[in-house]
């Protein structure tokens, strides 16, 4: 099983340490993992992808400050991250902490919705779509057991 872990930071702070621990546990017991992050230094020992640059981050902050649009900047950086996801083809995309001025949430959610739709087929209600996505994740985790 292949897991992509998305978080604002990679190995610093509380969420960074949690994601690093999830990465290590996945690598040890479940297969392959990568961390997709917005800020921080790169540890070459950990398979990862940094979304955008420091300049992208500051432009996103300014967009939020002047237009009140947190989560709607960084379009090009998010498109590149989606290209990375397309290459990696993860079975699970774990959204840990997506705020932090590095992703355009609308693009990311549109991409995830399309992936779930392709995986599950046409769905008439959001509730059914979530149930199918959850079932698919559980099946990907193995033998229909609950994915942690």
C-alpha atoms as a PDB file:
ATOM      1  CA  UNK A   1       0.000   0.000   0.000  1.00  0.00           C
ATOM      2  CA  UNK A   2       1.234   3.488  -0.873  1.00  0.00           C
ATOM      3  CA  UNK A   3       0.341   6.469   1.348  1.00  0.00           C
ATOM      4  CA  UNK A   4       0.821  10.206   0.684  1.00  0.00           C
ATOM      5  CA  UNK A   5       0.831  12.253   3.896  1.00  0.00           C
ATOM      6  CA  UNK A   6       0.019  15.961   3.419  1.00  0.00           C
ATOM      7  CA  UNK A   7       0.964  18.398   6.178  1.00  0.00           C
ATOM      8  CA  UNK A   8       2.055  22.024   6.513  1.00  0.00           C
ATOM      9  CA  UNK A   9       5.471  21.053   7.894  1.00  0.00           C
ATOM     10  CA  UNK A  10       7.563  17.929   7.593  1.00  0.00           C
ATOM     11  CA  UNK A  11       9.406  17.161  10.808  1.00  0.00           C
ATOM     12  CA  UNK A  12       9.020  20.199  13.057  1.00  0.00           C
ATOM     13  CA  UNK A  13       6.310  21.104  15.532  1.00  0.00           C
ATOM     14  CA  UNK A  14       3.650  18.755  16.784  1.00  0.00           C
ATOM     15  CA  UNK A  15       2.014  17.972  13.425  1.00  0.00           C
ATOM     16  CA  UNK A  16       5.397  17.561  11.724  1.00  0.00           C
ATOM     17  CA  UNK A  17       6.484  14.984  14.294  1.00  0.00           C
ATOM     18  CA  UNK A  18       3.149  13.169  14.022  1.00  0.00           C
ATOM     19  CA  UNK A  19       3.430  12.962  10.230  1.00  0.00           C
ATOM     20  CA  UNK A  20       7.044  11.770  10.477  1.00  0.00           C
ATOM     21  CA  UNK A  21       5.913   9.025  12.892  1.00  0.00           C
ATOM     22  CA  UNK A  22       3.085   8.031  10.500  1.00  0.00           C
ATOM     23  CA  UNK A  23       5.611   7.945   7.655  1.00  0.00           C
ATOM     24  CA  UNK A  24       7.988   5.675   9.604  1.00  0.00           C
ATOM     25  CA  UNK A  25       5.177   3.344  10.728  1.00  0.00           C
ATOM     26  CA  UNK A  26       3.832   3.070   7.177  1.00  0.00           C
ATOM     27  CA  UNK A  27       7.298   2.344   5.793  1.00  0.00           C
ATOM     28  CA  UNK A  28       7.880  -0.348   8.448  1.00  0.00           C
ATOM     29  CA  UNK A  29       4.540  -2.136   8.332  1.00  0.00           C
ATOM     30  CA  UNK A  30       2.343  -1.201   5.400  1.00  0.00           C
ATOM     31  CA  UNK A  31       4.474  -0.461   2.384  1.00  0.00           C
ATOM     32  CA  UNK A  32       5.543   2.854   0.945  1.00  0.00           C
ATOM     33  CA  UNK A  33       4.952   6.461   2.038  1.00  0.00           C
ATOM     34  CA  UNK A  34       5.867  10.019   1.129  1.00  0.00           C
ATOM     35  CA  UNK A  35       5.366  13.313   2.914  1.00  0.00           C
ATOM     36  CA  UNK A  36       4.031  16.310   1.001  1.00  0.00           C
ATOM     37  CA  UNK A  37       4.690  19.514   2.937  1.00  0.00           C
ATOM     38  CA  UNK A  38       4.643  23.282   2.571  1.00  0.00           C
ATOM     39  CA  UNK A  39       7.457  24.606   4.740  1.00  0.00           C
ATOM     40  CA  UNK A  40      10.630  23.428   6.358  1.00  0.00           C
ATOM     41  CA  UNK A  41      13.911  21.770   5.574  1.00  0.00           C
ATOM     42  CA  UNK A  42      14.289  18.610   3.556  1.00  0.00           C
ATOM     43  CA  UNK A  43      15.701  15.437   5.076  1.00  0.00           C
ATOM     44  CA  UNK A  44      16.932  13.347   2.121  1.00  0.00           C
ATOM     45  CA  UNK A  45      16.384  10.163   4.154  1.00  0.00           C
ATOM     46  CA  UNK A  46      12.608  10.765   4.017  1.00  0.00           C
ATOM     47  CA  UNK A  47      10.810  10.513   0.673  1.00  0.00           C
ATOM     48  CA  UNK A  48       9.079  13.847   0.325  1.00  0.00           C
ATOM     49  CA  UNK A  49       7.822  16.622  -1.923  1.00  0.00           C
ATOM     50  CA  UNK A  50       7.788  20.303  -0.972  1.00  0.00           C
ATOM     51  CA  UNK A  51       4.816  22.266  -2.294  1.00  0.00           C
ATOM     52  CA  UNK A  52       5.876  25.644  -3.687  1.00  0.00           C
ATOM     53  CA  UNK A  53       8.660  27.958  -2.622  1.00  0.00           C
ATOM     54  CA  UNK A  54       9.170  30.543   0.092  1.00  0.00           C
ATOM     55  CA  UNK A  55       8.019  33.198  -2.401  1.00  0.00           C
ATOM     56  CA  UNK A  56       4.797  31.213  -3.081  1.00  0.00           C
ATOM     57  CA  UNK A  57       4.167  31.144   0.662  1.00  0.00           C
ATOM     58  CA  UNK A  58       4.544  34.927   1.019  1.00  0.00           C
ATOM     59  CA  UNK A  59       2.290  35.624  -1.984  1.00  0.00           C
ATOM     60  CA  UNK A  60      -0.321  33.308  -0.472  1.00  0.00           C
ATOM     61  CA  UNK A  61      -0.072  35.169   2.852  1.00  0.00           C
ATOM     62  CA  UNK A  62      -0.500  38.518   1.056  1.00  0.00           C
ATOM     63  CA  UNK A  63      -3.519  37.205  -0.851  1.00  0.00           C
ATOM     64  CA  UNK A  64      -5.064  36.174   2.443  1.00  0.00           C
ATOM     65  CA  UNK A  65      -4.232  39.509   4.086  1.00  0.00           C
ATOM     66  CA  UNK A  66      -5.626  41.698   1.317  1.00  0.00           C
ATOM     67  CA  UNK A  67      -8.428  39.515  -0.029  1.00  0.00           C
ATOM     68  CA  UNK A  68      -9.256  37.219   2.883  1.00  0.00           C
ATOM     69  CA  UNK A  69      -8.723  34.133   0.768  1.00  0.00           C
ATOM     70  CA  UNK A  70      -6.771  31.653   2.842  1.00  0.00           C
ATOM     71  CA  UNK A  71      -6.454  28.380   0.967  1.00  0.00           C
ATOM     72  CA  UNK A  72      -7.036  29.937  -2.463  1.00  0.00           C
ATOM     73  CA  UNK A  73      -3.506  31.041  -3.405  1.00  0.00           C
ATOM     74  CA  UNK A  74      -0.657  28.804  -4.562  1.00  0.00           C
ATOM     75  CA  UNK A  75      -2.471  27.561  -7.669  1.00  0.00           C
ATOM     76  CA  UNK A  76       0.658  26.658  -9.686  1.00  0.00           C
ATOM     77  CA  UNK A  77       2.298  25.026  -6.666  1.00  0.00           C
ATOM     78  CA  UNK A  78      -0.834  22.918  -6.073  1.00  0.00           C
ATOM     79  CA  UNK A  79      -0.993  21.908  -9.745  1.00  0.00           C
ATOM     80  CA  UNK A  80       2.625  20.721  -9.519  1.00  0.00           C
ATOM     81  CA  UNK A  81       1.792  18.787  -6.347  1.00  0.00           C
ATOM     82  CA  UNK A  82      -1.124  17.114  -8.147  1.00  0.00           C
ATOM     83  CA  UNK A  83       1.286  16.147 -10.944  1.00  0.00           C
ATOM     84  CA  UNK A  84       3.506  14.601  -8.261  1.00  0.00           C
ATOM     85  CA  UNK A  85       0.512  12.661  -6.875  1.00  0.00           C
ATOM     86  CA  UNK A  86      -0.324  11.444 -10.383  1.00  0.00           C
ATOM     87  CA  UNK A  87       3.228  10.098 -10.731  1.00  0.00           C
ATOM     88  CA  UNK A  88       3.252   8.491  -7.278  1.00  0.00           C
ATOM     89  CA  UNK A  89      -0.268   6.998  -7.534  1.00  0.00           C
ATOM     90  CA  UNK A  90      -0.879   6.634  -3.777  1.00  0.00           C
ATOM     91  CA  UNK A  91      -3.598   4.301  -2.520  1.00  0.00           C
ATOM     92  CA  UNK A  92      -4.379   6.683   0.350  1.00  0.00           C
ATOM     93  CA  UNK A  93      -4.009  10.462   0.551  1.00  0.00           C
ATOM     94  CA  UNK A  94      -3.858  11.416   4.221  1.00  0.00           C
ATOM     95  CA  UNK A  95      -4.772  15.091   4.730  1.00  0.00           C
ATOM     96  CA  UNK A  96      -3.252  15.890   8.091  1.00  0.00           C
ATOM     97  CA  UNK A  97      -2.924  19.665   8.190  1.00  0.00           C
ATOM     98  CA  UNK A  98      -3.710  21.520   4.999  1.00  0.00           C
ATOM     99  CA  UNK A  99      -3.955  25.111   6.162  1.00  0.00           C
ATOM    100  CA  UNK A 100      -0.779  27.136   6.271  1.00  0.00           C
ATOM    101  CA  UNK A 101      -0.616  29.135   3.028  1.00  0.00           C
ATOM    102  CA  UNK A 102       0.856  26.466   0.750  1.00  0.00           C
ATOM    103  CA  UNK A 103      -2.091  24.768  -1.017  1.00  0.00           C
ATOM    104  CA  UNK A 104      -5.087  25.831  -3.020  1.00  0.00           C
ATOM    105  CA  UNK A 105      -7.710  23.742  -1.271  1.00  0.00           C
ATOM    106  CA  UNK A 106     -10.284  23.961  -4.070  1.00  0.00           C
ATOM    107  CA  UNK A 107      -7.906  22.377  -6.606  1.00  0.00           C
ATOM    108  CA  UNK A 108      -6.850  19.694  -4.150  1.00  0.00           C
ATOM    109  CA  UNK A 109     -10.433  18.758  -3.250  1.00  0.00           C
ATOM    110  CA  UNK A 110     -11.497  18.713  -6.915  1.00  0.00           C
ATOM    111  CA  UNK A 111      -8.620  16.321  -7.639  1.00  0.00           C
ATOM    112  CA  UNK A 112      -9.551  14.064  -4.705  1.00  0.00           C
ATOM    113  CA  UNK A 113     -13.237  14.052  -5.698  1.00  0.00           C
ATOM    114  CA  UNK A 114     -12.322  12.994  -9.239  1.00  0.00           C
ATOM    115  CA  UNK A 115     -10.109  10.204  -7.882  1.00  0.00           C
ATOM    116  CA  UNK A 116     -12.877   8.920  -5.612  1.00  0.00           C
ATOM    117  CA  UNK A 117     -15.406   9.139  -8.452  1.00  0.00           C
ATOM    118  CA  UNK A 118     -13.131   7.088 -10.741  1.00  0.00           C
ATOM    119  CA  UNK A 119     -12.587   4.583  -7.948  1.00  0.00           C
ATOM    120  CA  UNK A 120     -16.227   4.171  -6.967  1.00  0.00           C
ATOM    121  CA  UNK A 121     -18.259   4.999 -10.071  1.00  0.00           C
ATOM    122  CA  UNK A 122     -21.123   7.475 -10.259  1.00  0.00           C
ATOM    123  CA  UNK A 123     -22.727   8.358  -6.936  1.00  0.00           C
ATOM    124  CA  UNK A 124     -25.989  10.157  -6.371  1.00  0.00           C
ATOM    125  CA  UNK A 125     -25.372  11.481  -2.854  1.00  0.00           C
ATOM    126  CA  UNK A 126     -22.422  12.807  -0.911  1.00  0.00           C
ATOM    127  CA  UNK A 127     -23.143  10.360   1.914  1.00  0.00           C
ATOM    128  CA  UNK A 128     -22.866   7.408  -0.447  1.00  0.00           C
ATOM    129  CA  UNK A 129     -19.672   8.847  -1.942  1.00  0.00           C
ATOM    130  CA  UNK A 130     -18.081   9.111   1.515  1.00  0.00           C
ATOM    131  CA  UNK A 131     -19.147   5.567   2.337  1.00  0.00           C
ATOM    132  CA  UNK A 132     -17.640   4.204  -0.857  1.00  0.00           C
ATOM    133  CA  UNK A 133     -14.415   6.155  -0.299  1.00  0.00           C
ATOM    134  CA  UNK A 134     -14.189   4.804   3.260  1.00  0.00           C
ATOM    135  CA  UNK A 135     -14.858   1.260   2.061  1.00  0.00           C
ATOM    136  CA  UNK A 136     -12.192   1.621  -0.624  1.00  0.00           C
ATOM    137  CA  UNK A 137      -9.643   2.868   1.900  1.00  0.00           C
ATOM    138  CA  UNK A 138     -10.467  -0.008   4.230  1.00  0.00           C
ATOM    139  CA  UNK A 139     -10.078  -2.490   1.391  1.00  0.00           C
ATOM    140  CA  UNK A 140      -6.758  -0.915   0.414  1.00  0.00           C
ATOM    141  CA  UNK A 141      -5.590  -1.363   4.012  1.00  0.00           C
ATOM    142  CA  UNK A 142      -6.163  -5.088   3.604  1.00  0.00           C
ATOM    143  CA  UNK A 143      -8.872  -7.657   4.164  1.00  0.00           C
ATOM    144  CA  UNK A 144     -11.595  -5.077   4.847  1.00  0.00           C
ATOM    145  CA  UNK A 145     -10.175  -4.283   8.277  1.00  0.00           C
ATOM    146  CA  UNK A 146     -10.386  -0.781   9.661  1.00  0.00           C
ATOM    147  CA  UNK A 147      -7.613   1.481   8.369  1.00  0.00           C
ATOM    148  CA  UNK A 148      -5.808   3.457  11.067  1.00  0.00           C
END
